[in-house]
PDB file of N, CA and C in Angstrom:
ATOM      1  N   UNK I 585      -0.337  41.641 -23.821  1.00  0.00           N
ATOM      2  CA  UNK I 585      -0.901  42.268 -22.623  1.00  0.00           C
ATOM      3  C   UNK I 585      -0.884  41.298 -21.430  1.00  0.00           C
ATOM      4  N   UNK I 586      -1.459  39.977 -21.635  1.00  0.00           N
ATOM      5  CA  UNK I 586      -1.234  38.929 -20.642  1.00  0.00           C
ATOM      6  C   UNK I 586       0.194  38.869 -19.780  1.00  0.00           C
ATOM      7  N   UNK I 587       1.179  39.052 -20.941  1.00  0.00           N
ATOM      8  CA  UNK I 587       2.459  39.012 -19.867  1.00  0.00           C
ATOM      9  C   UNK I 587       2.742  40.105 -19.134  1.00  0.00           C
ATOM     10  N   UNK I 588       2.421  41.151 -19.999  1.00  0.00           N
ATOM     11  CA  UNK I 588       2.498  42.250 -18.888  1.00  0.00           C
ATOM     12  C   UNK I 588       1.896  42.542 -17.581  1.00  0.00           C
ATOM     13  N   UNK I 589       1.111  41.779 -17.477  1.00  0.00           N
ATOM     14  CA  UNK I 589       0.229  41.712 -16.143  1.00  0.00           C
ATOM     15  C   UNK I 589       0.749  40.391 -15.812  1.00  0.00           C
ATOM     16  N   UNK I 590       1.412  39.508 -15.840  1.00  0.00           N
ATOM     17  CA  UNK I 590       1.944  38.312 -15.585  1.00  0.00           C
ATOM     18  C   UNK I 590       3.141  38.884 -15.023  1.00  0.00           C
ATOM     19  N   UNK I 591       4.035  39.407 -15.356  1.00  0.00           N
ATOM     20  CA  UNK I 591       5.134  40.398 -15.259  1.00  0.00           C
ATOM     21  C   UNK I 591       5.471  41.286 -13.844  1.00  0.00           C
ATOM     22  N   UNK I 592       3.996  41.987 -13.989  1.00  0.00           N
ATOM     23  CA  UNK I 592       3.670  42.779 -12.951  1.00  0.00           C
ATOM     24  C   UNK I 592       3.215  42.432 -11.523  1.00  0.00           C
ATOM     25  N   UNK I 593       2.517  40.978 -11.384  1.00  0.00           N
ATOM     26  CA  UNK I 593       1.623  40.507 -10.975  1.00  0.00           C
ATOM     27  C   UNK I 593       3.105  39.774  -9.469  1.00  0.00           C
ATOM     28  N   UNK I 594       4.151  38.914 -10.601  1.00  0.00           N
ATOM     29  CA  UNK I 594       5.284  38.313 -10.003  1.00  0.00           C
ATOM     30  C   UNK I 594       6.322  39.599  -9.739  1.00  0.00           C
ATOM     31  N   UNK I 595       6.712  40.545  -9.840  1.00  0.00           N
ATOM     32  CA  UNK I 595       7.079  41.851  -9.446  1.00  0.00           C
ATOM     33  C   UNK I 595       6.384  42.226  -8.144  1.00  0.00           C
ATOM     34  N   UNK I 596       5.101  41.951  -8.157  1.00  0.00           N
ATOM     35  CA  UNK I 596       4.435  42.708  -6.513  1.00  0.00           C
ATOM     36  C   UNK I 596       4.545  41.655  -5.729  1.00  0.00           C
ATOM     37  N   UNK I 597       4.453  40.054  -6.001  1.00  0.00           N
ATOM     38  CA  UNK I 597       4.787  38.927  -5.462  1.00  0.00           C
ATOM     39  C   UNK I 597       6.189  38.936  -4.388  1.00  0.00           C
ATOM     40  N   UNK I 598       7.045  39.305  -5.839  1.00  0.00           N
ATOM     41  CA  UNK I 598       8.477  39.353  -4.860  1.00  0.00           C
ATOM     42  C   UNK I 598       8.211  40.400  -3.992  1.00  0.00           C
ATOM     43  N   UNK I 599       8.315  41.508  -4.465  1.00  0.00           N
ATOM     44  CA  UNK I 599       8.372  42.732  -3.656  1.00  0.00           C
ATOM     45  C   UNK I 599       8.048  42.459  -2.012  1.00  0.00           C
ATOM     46  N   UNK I 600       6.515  41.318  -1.890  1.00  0.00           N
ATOM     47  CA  UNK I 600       5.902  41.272  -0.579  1.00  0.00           C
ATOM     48  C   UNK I 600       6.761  40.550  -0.180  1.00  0.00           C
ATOM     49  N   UNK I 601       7.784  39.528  -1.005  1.00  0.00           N
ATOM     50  CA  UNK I 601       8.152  38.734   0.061  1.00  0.00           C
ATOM     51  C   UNK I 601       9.608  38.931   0.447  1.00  0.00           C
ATOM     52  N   UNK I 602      10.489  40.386  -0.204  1.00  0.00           N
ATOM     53  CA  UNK I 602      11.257  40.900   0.027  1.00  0.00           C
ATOM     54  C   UNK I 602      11.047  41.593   1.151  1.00  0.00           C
ATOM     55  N   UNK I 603       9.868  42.293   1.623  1.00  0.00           N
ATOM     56  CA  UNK I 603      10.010  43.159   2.380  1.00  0.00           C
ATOM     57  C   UNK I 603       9.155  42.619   3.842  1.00  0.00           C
ATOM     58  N   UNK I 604       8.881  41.455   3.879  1.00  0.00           N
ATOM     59  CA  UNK I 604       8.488  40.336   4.451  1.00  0.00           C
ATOM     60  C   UNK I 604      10.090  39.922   4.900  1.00  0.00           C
ATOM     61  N   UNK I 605      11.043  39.721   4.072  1.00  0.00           N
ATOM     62  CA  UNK I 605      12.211  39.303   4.791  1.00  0.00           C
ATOM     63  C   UNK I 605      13.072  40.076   5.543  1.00  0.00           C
ATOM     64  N   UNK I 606      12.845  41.139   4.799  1.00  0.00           N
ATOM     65  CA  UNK I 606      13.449  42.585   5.240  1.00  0.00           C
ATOM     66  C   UNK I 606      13.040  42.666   6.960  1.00  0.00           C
ATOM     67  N   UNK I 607      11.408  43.123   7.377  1.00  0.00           N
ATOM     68  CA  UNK I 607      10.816  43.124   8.299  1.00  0.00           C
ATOM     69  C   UNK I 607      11.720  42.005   9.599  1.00  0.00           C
ATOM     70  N   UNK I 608      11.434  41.121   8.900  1.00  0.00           N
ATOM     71  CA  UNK I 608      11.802  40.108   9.999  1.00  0.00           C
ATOM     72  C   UNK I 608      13.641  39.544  10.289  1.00  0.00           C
ATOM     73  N   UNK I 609      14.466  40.219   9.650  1.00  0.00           N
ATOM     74  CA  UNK I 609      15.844  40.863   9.614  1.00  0.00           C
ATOM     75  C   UNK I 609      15.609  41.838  11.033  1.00  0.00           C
ATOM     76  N   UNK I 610      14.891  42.601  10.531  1.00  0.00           N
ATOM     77  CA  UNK I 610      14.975  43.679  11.391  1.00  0.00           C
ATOM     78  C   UNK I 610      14.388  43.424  12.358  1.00  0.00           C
ATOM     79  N   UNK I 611      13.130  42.551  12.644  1.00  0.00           N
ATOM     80  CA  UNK I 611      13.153  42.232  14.278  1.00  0.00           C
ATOM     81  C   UNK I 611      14.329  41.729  14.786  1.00  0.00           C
ATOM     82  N   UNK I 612      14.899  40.464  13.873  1.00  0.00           N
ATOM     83  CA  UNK I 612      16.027  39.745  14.901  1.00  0.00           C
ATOM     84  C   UNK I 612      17.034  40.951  14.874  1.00  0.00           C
ATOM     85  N   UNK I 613      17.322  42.045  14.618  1.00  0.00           N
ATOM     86  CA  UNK I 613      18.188  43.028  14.704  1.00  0.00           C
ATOM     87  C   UNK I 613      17.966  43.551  15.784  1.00  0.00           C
ATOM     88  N   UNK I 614      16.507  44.540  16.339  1.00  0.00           N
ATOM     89  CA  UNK I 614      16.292  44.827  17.486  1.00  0.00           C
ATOM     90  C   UNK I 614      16.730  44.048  18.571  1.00  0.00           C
ATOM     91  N   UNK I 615      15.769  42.451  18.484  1.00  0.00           N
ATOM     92  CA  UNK I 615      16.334  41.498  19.635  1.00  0.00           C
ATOM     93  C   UNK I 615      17.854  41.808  19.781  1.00  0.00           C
ATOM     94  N   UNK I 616      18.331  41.188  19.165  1.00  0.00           N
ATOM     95  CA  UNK I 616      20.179  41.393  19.545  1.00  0.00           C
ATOM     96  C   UNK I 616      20.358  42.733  19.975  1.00  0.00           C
ATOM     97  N   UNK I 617      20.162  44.068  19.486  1.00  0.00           N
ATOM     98  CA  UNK I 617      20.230  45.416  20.049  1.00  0.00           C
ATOM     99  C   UNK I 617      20.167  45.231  21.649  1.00  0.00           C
ATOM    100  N   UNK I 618      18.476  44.753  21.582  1.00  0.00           N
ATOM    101  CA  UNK I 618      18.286  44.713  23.026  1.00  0.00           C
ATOM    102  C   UNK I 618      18.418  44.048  24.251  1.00  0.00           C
ATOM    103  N   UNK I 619      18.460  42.660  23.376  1.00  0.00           N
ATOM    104  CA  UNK I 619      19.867  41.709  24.128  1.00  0.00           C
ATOM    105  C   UNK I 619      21.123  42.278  24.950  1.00  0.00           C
ATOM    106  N   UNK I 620      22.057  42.914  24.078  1.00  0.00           N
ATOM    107  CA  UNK I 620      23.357  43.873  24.299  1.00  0.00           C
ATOM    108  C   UNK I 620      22.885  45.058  24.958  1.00  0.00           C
ATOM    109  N   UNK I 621      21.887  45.172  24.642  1.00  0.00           N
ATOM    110  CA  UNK I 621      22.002  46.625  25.745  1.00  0.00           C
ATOM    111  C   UNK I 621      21.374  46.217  27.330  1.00  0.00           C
ATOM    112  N   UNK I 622      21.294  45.753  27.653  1.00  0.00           N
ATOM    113  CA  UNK I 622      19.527  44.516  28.756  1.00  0.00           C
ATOM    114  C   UNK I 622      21.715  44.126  29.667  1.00  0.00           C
ATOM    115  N   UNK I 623      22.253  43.056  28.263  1.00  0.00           N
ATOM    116  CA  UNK I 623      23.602  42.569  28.628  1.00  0.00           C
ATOM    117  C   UNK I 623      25.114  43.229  29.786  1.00  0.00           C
ATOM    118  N   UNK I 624      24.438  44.874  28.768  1.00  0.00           N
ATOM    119  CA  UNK I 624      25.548  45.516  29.075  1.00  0.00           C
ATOM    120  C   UNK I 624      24.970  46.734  30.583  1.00  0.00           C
ATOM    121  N   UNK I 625      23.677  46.526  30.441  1.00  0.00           N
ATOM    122  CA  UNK I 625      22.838  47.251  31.880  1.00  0.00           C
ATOM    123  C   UNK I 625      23.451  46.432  33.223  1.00  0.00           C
ATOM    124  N   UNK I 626      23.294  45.541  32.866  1.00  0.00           N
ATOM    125  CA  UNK I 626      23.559  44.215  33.968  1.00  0.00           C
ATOM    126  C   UNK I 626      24.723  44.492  34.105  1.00  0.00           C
ATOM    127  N   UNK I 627      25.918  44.263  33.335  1.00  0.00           N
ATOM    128  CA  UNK I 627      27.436  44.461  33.433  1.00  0.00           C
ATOM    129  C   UNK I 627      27.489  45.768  34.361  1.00  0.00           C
ATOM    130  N   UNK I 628      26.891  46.903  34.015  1.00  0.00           N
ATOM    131  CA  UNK I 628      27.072  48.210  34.891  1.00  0.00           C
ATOM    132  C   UNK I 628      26.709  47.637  36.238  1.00  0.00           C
ATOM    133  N   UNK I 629      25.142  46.930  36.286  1.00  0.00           N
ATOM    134  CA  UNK I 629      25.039  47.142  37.470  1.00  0.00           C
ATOM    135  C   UNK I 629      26.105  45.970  38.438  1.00  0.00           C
ATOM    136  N   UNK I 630      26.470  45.546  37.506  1.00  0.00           N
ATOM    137  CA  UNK I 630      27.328  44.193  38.476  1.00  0.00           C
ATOM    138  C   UNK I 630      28.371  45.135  39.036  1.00  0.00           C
ATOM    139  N   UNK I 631      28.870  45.827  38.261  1.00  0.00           N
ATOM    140  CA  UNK I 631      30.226  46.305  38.636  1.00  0.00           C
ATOM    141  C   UNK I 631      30.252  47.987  40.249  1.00  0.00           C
ATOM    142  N   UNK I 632      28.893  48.351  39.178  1.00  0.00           N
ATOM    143  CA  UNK I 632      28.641  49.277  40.698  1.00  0.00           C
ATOM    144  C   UNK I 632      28.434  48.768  42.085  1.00  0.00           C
ATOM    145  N   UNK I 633      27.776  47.203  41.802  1.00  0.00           N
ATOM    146  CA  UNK I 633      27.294  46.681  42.809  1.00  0.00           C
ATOM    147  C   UNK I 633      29.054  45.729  44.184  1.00  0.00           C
ATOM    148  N   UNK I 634      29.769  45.694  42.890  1.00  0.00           N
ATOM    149  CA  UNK I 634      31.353  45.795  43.039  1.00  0.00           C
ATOM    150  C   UNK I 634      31.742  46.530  43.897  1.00  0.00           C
ATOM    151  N   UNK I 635      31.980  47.434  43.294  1.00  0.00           N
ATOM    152  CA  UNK I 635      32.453  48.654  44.024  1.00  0.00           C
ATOM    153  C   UNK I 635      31.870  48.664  45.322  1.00  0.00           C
ATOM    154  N   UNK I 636      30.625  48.958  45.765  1.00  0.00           N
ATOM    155  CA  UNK I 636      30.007  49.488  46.649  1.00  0.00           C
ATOM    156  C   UNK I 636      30.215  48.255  47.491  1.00  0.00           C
ATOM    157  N   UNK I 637      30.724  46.890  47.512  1.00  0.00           N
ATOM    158  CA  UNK I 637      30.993  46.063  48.391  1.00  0.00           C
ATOM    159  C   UNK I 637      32.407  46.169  48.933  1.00  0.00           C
ATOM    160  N   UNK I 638      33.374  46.786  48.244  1.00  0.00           N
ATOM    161  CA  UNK I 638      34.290  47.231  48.595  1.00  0.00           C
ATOM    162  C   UNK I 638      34.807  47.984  49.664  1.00  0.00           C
ATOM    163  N   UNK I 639      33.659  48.910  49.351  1.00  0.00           N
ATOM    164  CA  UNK I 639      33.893  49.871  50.861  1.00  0.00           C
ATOM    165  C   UNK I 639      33.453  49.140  51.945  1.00  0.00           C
TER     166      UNK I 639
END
């Protein structure tokens, strides 16, 4: 019985610290998302801002 709760005990252990790594994957995922998108706002506005010096 001891190991089975020994067993179980390191099973919920990992689990937290799987999904503890998981979590924080996925922030630095957003950042970069929103990096590239923040990146590629700017690129638009550079280029409209282009144009419109043109005329």
């Amino acid at each position: 019985m001891q190991y089975n709760n020994t067993l179980l005990s390191t099973t919920k252990e990992e689990m937290n610290s799987d999904s503890r790594e998981y979590i924080d994957s996925s922030k630095k995922r957003a950042v970069h998302v929103l990096i590239d998108n923040t990146i590629a706002e700017l690129s638009k506005t550079k280029i409209a801002a282009t144009k419109t010096s043109e005329f």
